[in-house]
Coordinates of C-alpha atoms in Angstrom, one line a residue:
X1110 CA 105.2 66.1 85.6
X1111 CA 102.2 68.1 86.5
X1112 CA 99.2 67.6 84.2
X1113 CA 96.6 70.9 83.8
X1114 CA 93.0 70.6 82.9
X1115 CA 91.8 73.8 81.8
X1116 CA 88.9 75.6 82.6
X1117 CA 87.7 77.4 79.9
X1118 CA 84.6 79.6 80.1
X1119 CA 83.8 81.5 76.6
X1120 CA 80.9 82.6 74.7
X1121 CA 82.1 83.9 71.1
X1122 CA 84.6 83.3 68.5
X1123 CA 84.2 79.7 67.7
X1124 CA 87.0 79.5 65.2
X1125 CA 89.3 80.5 68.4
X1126 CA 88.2 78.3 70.9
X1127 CA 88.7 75.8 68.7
X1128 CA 92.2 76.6 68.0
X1129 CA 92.6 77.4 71.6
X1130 CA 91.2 73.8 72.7
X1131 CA 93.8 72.4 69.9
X1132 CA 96.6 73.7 71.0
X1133 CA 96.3 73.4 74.4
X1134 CA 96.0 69.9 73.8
X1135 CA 98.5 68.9 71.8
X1136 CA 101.1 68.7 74.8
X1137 CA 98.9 66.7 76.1
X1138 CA 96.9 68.1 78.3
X1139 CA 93.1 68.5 78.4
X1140 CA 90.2 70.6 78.8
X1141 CA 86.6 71.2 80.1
X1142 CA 84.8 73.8 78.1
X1143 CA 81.6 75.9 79.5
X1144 CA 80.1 77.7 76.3
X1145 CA 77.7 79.6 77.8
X1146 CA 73.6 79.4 77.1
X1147 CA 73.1 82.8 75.6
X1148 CA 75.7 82.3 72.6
X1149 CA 74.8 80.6 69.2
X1150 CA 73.5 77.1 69.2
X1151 CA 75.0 77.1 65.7
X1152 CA 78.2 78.3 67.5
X1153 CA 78.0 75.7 70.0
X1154 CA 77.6 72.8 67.4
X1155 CA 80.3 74.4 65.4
X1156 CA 82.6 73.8 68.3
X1157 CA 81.3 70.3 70.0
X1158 CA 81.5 68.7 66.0
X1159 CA 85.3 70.1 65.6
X1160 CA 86.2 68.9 69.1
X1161 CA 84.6 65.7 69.2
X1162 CA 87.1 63.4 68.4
X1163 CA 89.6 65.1 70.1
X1164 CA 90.2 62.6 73.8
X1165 CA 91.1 66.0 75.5
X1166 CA 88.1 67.6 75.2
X1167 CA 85.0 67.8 77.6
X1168 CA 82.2 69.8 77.8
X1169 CA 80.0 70.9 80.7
X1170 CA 77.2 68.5 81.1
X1171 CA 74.9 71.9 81.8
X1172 CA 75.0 75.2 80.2
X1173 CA 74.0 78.1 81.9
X1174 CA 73.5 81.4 80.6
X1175 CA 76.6 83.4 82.0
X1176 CA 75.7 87.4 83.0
X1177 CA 78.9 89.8 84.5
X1178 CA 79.1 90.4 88.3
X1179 CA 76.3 87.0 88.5
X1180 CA 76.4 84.0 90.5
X1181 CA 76.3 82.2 87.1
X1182 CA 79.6 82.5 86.4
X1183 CA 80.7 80.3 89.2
X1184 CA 78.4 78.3 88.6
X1185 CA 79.2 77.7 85.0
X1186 CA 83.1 77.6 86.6
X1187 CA 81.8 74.2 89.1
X1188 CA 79.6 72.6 85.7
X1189 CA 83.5 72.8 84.0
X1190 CA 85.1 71.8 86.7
X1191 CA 82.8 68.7 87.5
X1192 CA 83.0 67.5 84.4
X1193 CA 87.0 67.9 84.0
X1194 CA 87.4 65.6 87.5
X1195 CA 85.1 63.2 85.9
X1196 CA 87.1 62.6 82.5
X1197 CA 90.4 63.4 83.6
X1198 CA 91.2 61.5 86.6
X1199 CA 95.3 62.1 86.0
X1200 CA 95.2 65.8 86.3
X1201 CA 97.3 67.6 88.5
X1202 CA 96.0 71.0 88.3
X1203 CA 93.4 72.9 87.1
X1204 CA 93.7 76.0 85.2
X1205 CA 90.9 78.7 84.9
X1206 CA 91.1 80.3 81.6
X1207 CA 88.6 82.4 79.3
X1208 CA 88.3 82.5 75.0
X1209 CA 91.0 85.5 75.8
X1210 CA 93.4 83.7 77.3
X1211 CA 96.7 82.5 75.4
X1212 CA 99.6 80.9 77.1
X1213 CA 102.9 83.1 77.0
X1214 CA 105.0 80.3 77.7
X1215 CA 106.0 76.8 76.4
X1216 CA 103.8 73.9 78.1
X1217 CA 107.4 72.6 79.4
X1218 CA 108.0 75.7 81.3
X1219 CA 104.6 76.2 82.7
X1220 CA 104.8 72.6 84.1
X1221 CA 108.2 73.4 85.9
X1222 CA 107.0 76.4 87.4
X1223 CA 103.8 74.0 88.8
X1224 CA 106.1 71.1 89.5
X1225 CA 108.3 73.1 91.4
X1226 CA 106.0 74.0 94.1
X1227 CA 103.4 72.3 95.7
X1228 CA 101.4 75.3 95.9
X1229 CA 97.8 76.6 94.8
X1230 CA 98.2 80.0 92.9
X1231 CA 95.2 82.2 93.5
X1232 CA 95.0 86.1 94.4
X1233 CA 93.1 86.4 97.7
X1234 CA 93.5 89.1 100.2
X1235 CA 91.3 90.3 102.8
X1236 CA 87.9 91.5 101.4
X1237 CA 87.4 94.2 104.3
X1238 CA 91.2 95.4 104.5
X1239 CA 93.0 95.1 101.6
X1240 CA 91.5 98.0 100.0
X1241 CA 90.9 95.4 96.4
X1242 CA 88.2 97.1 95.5
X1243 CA 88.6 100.8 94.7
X1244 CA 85.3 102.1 93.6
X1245 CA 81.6 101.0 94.1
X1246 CA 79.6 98.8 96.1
X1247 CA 81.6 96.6 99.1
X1248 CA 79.8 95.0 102.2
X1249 CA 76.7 95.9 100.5
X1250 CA 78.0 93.2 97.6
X1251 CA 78.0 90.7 100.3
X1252 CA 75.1 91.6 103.2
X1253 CA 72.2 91.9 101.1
X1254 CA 70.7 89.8 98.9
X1255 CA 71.2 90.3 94.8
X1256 CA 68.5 88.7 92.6
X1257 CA 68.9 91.2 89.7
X1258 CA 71.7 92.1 87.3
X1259 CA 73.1 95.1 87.8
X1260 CA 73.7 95.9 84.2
X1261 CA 70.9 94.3 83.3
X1262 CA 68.0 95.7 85.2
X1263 CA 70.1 98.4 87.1
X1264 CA 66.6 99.8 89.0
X1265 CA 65.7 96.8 89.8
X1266 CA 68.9 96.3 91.1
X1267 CA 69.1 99.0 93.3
X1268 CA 65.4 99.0 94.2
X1269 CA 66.2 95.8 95.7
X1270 CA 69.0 96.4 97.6
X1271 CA 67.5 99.9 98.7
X1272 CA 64.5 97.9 99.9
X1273 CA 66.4 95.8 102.4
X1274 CA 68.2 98.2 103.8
X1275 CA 65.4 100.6 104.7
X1276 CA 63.9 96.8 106.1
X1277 CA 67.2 96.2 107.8
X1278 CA 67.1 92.8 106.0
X1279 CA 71.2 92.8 106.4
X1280 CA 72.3 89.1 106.8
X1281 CA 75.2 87.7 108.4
X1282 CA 78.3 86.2 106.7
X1283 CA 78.7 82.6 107.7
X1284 CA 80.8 82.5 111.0
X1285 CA 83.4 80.3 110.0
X1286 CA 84.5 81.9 106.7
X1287 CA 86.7 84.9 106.3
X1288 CA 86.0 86.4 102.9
X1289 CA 88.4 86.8 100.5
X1290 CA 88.8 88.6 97.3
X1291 CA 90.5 88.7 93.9
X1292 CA 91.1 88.0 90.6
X1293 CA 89.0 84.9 88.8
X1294 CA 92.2 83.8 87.2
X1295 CA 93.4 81.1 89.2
X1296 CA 95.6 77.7 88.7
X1297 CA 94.5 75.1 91.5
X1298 CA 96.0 71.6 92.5
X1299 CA 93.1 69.4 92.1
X1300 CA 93.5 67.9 95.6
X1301 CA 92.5 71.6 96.5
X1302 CA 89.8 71.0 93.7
X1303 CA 88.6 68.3 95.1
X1304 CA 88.4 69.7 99.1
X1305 CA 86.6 72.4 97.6
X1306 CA 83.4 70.4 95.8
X1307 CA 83.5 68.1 99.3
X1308 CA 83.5 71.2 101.4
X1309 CA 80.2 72.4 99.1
X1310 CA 78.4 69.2 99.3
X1311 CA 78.7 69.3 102.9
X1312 CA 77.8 73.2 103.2
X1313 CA 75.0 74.0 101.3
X1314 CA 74.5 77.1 103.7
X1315 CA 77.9 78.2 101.8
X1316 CA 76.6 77.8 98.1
X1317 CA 72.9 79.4 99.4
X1318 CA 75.4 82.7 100.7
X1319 CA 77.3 83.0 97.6
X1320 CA 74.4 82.5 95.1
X1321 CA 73.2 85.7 96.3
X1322 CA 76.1 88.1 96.4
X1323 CA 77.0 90.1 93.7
X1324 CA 80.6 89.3 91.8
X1325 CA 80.7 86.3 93.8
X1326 CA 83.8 85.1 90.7
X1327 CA 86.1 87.3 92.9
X1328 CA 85.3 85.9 96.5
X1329 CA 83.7 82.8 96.0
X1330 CA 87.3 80.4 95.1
X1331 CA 89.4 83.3 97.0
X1332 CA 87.7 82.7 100.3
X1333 CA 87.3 78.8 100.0
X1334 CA 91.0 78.0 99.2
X1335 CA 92.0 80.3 102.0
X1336 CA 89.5 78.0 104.0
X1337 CA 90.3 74.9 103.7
X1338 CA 94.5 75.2 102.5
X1339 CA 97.3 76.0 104.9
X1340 CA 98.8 79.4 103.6
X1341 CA 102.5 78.3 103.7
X1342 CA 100.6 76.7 100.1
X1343 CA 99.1 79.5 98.7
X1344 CA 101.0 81.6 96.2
X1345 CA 98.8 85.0 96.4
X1346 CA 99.1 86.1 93.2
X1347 CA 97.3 84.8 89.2
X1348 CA 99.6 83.5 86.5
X1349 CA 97.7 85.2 84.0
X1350 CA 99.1 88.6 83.3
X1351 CA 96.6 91.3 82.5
X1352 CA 96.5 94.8 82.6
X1353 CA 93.6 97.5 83.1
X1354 CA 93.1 100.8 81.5
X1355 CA 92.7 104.0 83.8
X1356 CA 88.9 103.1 83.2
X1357 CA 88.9 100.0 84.3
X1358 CA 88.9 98.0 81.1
X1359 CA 90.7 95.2 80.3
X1360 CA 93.8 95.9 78.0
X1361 CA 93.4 94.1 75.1
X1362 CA 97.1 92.6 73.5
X1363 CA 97.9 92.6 69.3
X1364 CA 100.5 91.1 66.9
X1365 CA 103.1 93.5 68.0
X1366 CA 103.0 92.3 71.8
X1367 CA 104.5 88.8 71.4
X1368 CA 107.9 89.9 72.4
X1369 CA 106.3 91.8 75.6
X1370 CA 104.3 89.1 76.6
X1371 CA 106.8 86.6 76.5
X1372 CA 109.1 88.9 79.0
X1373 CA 106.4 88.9 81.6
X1374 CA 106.4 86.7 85.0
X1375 CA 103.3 84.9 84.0
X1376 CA 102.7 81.2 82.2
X1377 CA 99.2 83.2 80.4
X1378 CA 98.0 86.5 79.4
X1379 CA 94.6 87.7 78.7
X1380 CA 93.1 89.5 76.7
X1381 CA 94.6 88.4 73.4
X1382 CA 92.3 89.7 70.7
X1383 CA 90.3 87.8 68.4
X1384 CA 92.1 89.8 65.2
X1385 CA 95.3 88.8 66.2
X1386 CA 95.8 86.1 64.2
X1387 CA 99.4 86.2 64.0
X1388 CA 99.8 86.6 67.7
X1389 CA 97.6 83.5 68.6
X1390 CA 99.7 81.3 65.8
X1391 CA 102.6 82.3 67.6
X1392 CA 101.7 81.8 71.0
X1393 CA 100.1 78.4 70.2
X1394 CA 103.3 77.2 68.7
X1395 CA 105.4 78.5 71.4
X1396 CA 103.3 76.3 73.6
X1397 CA 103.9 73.1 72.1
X1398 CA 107.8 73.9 71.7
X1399 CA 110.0 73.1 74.4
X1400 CA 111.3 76.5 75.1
X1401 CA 113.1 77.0 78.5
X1402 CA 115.3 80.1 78.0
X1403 CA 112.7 83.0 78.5
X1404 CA 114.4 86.4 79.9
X1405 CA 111.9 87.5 82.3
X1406 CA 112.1 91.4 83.0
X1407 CA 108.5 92.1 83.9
X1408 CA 108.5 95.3 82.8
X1409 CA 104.8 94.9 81.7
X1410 CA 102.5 97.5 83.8
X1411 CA 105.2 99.8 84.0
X1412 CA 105.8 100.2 80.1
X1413 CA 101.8 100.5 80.0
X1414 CA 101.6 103.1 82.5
X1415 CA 104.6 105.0 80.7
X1416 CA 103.3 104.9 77.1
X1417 CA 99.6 105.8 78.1
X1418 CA 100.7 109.1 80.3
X1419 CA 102.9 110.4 77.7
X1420 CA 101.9 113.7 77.3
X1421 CA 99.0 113.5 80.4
X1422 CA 101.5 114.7 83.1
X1423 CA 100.7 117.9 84.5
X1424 CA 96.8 117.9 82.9
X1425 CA 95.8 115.2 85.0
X1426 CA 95.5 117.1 88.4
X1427 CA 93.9 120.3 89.2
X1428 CA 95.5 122.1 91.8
X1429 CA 93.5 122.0 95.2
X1430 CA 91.7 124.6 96.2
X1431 CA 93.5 124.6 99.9
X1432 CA 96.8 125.2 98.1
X1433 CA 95.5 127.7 95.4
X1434 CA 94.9 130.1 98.5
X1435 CA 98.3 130.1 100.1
X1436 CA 101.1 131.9 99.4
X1437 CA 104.6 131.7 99.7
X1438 CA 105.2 134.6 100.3
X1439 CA 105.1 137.6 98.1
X1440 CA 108.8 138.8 98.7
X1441 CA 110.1 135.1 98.3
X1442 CA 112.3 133.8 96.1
X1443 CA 111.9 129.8 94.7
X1444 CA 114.6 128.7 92.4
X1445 CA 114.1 125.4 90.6
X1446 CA 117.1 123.6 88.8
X1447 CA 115.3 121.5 86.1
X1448 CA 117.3 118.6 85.3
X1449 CA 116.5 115.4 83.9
X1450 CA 119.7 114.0 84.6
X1451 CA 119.5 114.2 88.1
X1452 CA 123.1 113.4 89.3
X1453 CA 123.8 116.5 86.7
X1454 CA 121.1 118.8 88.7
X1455 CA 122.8 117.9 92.2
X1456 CA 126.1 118.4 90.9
X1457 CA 124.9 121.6 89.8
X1458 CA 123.5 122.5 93.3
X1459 CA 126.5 121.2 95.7
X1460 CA 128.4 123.9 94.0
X1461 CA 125.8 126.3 94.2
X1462 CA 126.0 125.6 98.2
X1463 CA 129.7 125.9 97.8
X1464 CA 129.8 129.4 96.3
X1465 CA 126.3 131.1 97.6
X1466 CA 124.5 131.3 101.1
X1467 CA 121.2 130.1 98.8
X1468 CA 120.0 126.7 100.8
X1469 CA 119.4 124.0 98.5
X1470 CA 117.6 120.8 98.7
X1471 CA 117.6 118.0 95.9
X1472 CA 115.0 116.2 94.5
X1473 CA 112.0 116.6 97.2
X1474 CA 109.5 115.7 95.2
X1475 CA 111.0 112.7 93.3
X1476 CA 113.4 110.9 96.1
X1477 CA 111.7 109.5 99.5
X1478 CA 115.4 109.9 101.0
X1479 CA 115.9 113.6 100.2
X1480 CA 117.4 115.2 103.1
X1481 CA 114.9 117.5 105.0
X1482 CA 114.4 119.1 108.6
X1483 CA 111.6 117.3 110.6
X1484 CA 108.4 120.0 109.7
X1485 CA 106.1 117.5 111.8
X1486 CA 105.4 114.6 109.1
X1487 CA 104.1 117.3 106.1
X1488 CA 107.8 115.7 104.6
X1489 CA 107.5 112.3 105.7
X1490 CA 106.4 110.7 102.4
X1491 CA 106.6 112.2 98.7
X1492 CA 102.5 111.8 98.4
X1493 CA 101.9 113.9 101.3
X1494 CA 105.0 116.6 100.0
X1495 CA 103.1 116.1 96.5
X1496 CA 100.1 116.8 97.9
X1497 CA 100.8 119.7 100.4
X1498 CA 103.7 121.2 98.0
X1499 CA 103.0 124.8 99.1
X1500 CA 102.4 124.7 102.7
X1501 CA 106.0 122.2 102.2
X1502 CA 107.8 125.3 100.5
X1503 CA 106.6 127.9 102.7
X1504 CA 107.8 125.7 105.8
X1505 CA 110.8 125.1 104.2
X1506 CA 111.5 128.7 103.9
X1507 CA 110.2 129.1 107.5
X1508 CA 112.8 126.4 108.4
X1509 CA 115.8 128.3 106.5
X1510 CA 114.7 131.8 107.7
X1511 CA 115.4 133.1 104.5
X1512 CA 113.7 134.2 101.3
X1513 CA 115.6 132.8 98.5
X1514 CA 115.8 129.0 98.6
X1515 CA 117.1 126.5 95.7
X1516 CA 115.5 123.0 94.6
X1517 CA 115.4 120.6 91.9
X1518 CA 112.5 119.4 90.0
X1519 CA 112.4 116.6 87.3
X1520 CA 110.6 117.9 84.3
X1521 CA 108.0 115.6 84.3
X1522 CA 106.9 117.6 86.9
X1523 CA 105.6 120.5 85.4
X1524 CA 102.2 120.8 87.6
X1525 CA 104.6 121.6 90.5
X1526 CA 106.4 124.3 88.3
X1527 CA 102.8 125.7 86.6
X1528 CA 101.6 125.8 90.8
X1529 CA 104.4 127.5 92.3
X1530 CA 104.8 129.9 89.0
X1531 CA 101.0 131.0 89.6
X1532 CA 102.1 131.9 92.9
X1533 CA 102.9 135.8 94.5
X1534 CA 106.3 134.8 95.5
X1535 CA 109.0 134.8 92.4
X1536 CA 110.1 131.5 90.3
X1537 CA 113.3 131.2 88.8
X1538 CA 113.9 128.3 86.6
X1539 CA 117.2 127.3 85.1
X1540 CA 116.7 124.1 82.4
X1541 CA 120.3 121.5 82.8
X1542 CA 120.0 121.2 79.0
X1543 CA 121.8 117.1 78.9
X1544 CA 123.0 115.1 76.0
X1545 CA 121.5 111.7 75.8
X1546 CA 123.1 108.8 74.6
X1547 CA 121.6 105.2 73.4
X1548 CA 123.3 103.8 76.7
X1549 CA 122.1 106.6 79.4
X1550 CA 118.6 106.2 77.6
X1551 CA 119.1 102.1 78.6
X1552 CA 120.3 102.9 81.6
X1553 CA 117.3 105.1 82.5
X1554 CA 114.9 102.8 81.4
X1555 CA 116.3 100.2 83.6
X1556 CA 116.4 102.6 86.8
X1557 CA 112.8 103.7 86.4
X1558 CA 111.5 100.1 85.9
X1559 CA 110.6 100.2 81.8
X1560 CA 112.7 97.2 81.1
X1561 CA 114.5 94.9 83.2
X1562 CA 117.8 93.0 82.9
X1563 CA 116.6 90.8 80.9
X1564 CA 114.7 92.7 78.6
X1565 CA 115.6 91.9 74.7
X1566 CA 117.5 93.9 73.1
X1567 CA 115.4 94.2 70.3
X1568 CA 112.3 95.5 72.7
X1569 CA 115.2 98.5 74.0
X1570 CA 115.5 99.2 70.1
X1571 CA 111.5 100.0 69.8
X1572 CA 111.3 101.5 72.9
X1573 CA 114.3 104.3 73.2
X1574 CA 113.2 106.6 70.8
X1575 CA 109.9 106.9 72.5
X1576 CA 111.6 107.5 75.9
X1577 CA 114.2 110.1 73.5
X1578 CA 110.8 111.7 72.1
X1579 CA 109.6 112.1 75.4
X1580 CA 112.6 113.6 77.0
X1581 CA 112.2 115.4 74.3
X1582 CA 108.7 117.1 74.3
X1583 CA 109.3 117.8 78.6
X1584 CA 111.7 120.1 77.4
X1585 CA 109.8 121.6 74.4
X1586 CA 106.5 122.3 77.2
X1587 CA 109.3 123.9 79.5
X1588 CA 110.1 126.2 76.8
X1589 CA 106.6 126.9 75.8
X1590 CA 105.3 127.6 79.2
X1591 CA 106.9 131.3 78.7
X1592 CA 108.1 131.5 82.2
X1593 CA 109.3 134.8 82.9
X1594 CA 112.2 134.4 85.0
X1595 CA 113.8 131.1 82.6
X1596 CA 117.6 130.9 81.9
X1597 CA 119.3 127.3 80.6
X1598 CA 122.7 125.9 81.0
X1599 CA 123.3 123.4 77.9
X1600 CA 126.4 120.6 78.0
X1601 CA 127.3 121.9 74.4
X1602 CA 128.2 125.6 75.7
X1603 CA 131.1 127.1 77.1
X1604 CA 131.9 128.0 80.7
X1605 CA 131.6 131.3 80.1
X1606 CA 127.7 131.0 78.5
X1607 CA 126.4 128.7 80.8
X1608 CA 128.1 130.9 83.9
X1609 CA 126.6 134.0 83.0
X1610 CA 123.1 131.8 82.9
X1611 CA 123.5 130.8 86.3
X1612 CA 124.7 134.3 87.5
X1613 CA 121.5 135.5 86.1
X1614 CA 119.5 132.8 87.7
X1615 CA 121.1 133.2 91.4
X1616 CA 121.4 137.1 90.8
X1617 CA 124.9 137.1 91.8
X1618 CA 128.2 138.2 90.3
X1619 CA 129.2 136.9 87.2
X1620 CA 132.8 135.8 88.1
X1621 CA 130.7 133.4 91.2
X1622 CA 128.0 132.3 88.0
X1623 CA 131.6 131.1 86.5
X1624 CA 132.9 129.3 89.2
X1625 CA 130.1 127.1 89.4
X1626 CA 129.9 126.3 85.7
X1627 CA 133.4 125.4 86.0
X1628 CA 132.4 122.6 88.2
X1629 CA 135.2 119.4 87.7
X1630 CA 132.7 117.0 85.6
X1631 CA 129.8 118.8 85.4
X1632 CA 127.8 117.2 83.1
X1633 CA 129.4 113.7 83.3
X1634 CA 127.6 110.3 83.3

């Protein structure tokens, strides 16, 4: 059975690196602790006299002080790692962890997941290609030499690297290394360990590189295990599940996350806050446990992404200037069928089809698949029909040769509806006002990735009247919008109501308005 040594670099909160050094020894396995020079020698004392008669415990022979984005980091990573290969010569793995980390699984299941492939898990993808890094410095991290701290002494920083480029002092990557890049959180077997502190004693050229870029704790480990390990034995991805804010920051997990955390794909998650006392009692005794039956759903960044937008949508963009400035058409007609229920909305437009000459199209700005005529690739994919949504429409009528055209929107899209009502054409919106039941609600949630088939069922409890709220308040911003052409067509009316609605909407008779609202099953899940 696979053995870990972890790697733990930390710098504050001695109480829980003690209790995190405890309990991840108490299943017996062991760890190598880098407390880094800057923090409290009181701290430091505090956690070496705690620890010391615990035979799972090492601590880096050197401390260094530690600085973001700095070579120190890996270097305080190797000083751990050194002395973990010294005192633990039975390890299997190695297991890169900081004072935020907490295991989400039991040590019994994290071992089967290692045991059952012989594999290194470490995110690394192409540094020039992959598009990792989204904002900020890139070749420049690795061609020029950093000697200052960025957030530190950000003009000297920049000073620096402004110097060498106006001196063309740009240096070459070593020739045999393909550079790599991702997340620090890695788990490692420690023959691959092992090849990599060979590989540096033979390459000091290597270290020399590194120790100059900036953020070397994303490329340094990516680009040597890709180096020196076969790929069929690299799992690309981190077992430590983290999320980032729209900012970039960290998401930091509470007391109220344990059931969340436990759903996720991952054997750790970081960050777990230092308040969270309850949480990291938990989580420590679900590590020593034997637990095996954990219903992973995964659901994690898409239940984040969800209940940080609420209420963003249609704020978040401004329209582009490019589509500001061109019309449909001033004599045109768009008519939008709002429908969150969107089997509802297409059910809705078939008949329209049926009964009218009015062209409609379904769900173009929601559904890749959505039928549409070949308007030379503007249609291809929903970013670019998103992005070029009037040009689209106008085409689209082009297409048609007519001036009244049908379509239907989710209300979650209400920048598209505030854009196309701002226009010179005519909108004419008609709301499908649904009833939503606990088990549609499920069932939505599932579709749209919120919770998986595994997700608890107590999780579902907490999170449908959120996704009922938010249902909800689309409809209530529909309303409030003051639209001037708006009709709605509720599941609680008659035929007779909701046909005069859509006659009104369609400006045609009212016996054809009726027809449709007597569509077989209508409203129907």
């Amino acid at each position: 059975m696979a053995k870990i040594a972890f790697i733990l670099l930390c710098h504050k909160n001695p109480a829980g690196v003690i209790q995190q050094a405890e309990q991840l020894t108490a299943t017996g396995d062991c760890i190598a602790i880098h407390y880094d020079a800057r923090a409290s020698e009181a701290d430091y004392r505090r956690i070496t006299e705690a620890l010391a008669d615990n035979p799972g415990v090492v601590f880096a022979r050197t401390r260094v002080r530690c600085g973001w984005g700095a070579w120190s980091l890996v270097q305080a990573t190797l000083n751990a790692i050194e002395a973990a290969l010294e005192a633990f010569e039975d390890t299997t793995h190695l297991y890169m962890v900081s004072g935020d980390c907490m295991a989400i699984k039991s040590a019994r299941y994290a071992k089967g997941v290692l045991d059952g492939h012989d594999a290194d898990y470490i995110e690394s993808v192409d540094f020039f290609e992959s598009g990792w890094i989204k904002t900020g410095l890139k070749e420049e991290r690795l061609i020029y030499r950093h000697f200052f701290n960025e957030r530190e002494s950000k003009g000297l920083f920049y000073a620096s690297m402004n110097l060498q480029r106006r001196l063309g002092l740009e240096r070459a990557i070593p020739e045999d290394l393909e550079i790599m890049i991702g997340s620090q959180w890695w788990c490692l077997r420690r023959k691959t360990v092992q090849a990599i502190m060979d590989f540096l004693a033979q390459r000091p050229d290597v270290l020399r590189f590194f120790r100059t870029t900036w953020i070397p704790d994303e490329t340094f480990f990516q680009t040597l295990v890709r180096h020196l390990v076969p790929e069929e034995e690299i799992r690309p991805r981190t077992l430590t599940f983290l999320l980032f804010s729209d900012y970039g920051m960290p998401v930091t997990f509470y007391n109220d996350h344990y059931d969340m955390l436990l759903n996720q794909d991952y054997l750790f998650a970081r960050k777990i806050s230092p308040e969270a006392h309850e949480l990291r009692d938990r989580l420590g005794v679900l590590y020593a446990s034997d637990r095996q039956d954990f219903a992973v759903s995964n659901e994690g960044q898409n239940l984040y992404s969800f209940l940080t937008g609420r209420g963003r949508e249609g704020r978040r963009f401004a329209a582009r200037f490019w589509e500001t400035e061109s019309s449909l058409g001033r004599d045109r007609e768009l008519m939008v069928v709002v429908s969150k229920k969107w089997h509802v909305a297409k059910r809705l437009v078939e008949a329209i089809r049926k009964f009218t000459n009015v062209p409609t199209i379904d769900y173009l700005f929601s559904e890749e698949h959505t039928e549409l005529p070949d308007l030379g690739g503007i249609q291809s994919t929903l970013e670019k029909r998103n992005r070029h949504r009037r040009s689209l429409m106008r085409m689209l009528f082009d297409h048609f040769g007519t001036d009244r055209l049908v379509i239907c929107l989710d209300p979650s899209h209400f920048d598209l509806l505030t854009d196309f009502g701002s226009d010179r054409s005519t909108m004419r919106v008609l709301e499908v006002e649904s009833t939503f039941t606990d088990e549609y609600l499920t069932g939505h949630a599932l579709r749209v990735g919120l919770a998986g088939e595994n997700t608890e069922a107590a999780t579902l409890e907490r999170l449908l009247p959120t996704i009922r709220y938010d249902i909800r308040y689309e409809s209530e911003r529909l309303r409030d919008a003051n639209f001037p052409n708006f009709g709605r067509v509720r599941e609680t009316s008659s035929p007779a109501e909701n046909g005069a609605a859509i006659a009104e909407f369609l400006d045609v008779p009212a016996e054809i308005g009726l027809q449709i609202a007597e569509t077989d099953h209508l409203f129907a899940d």
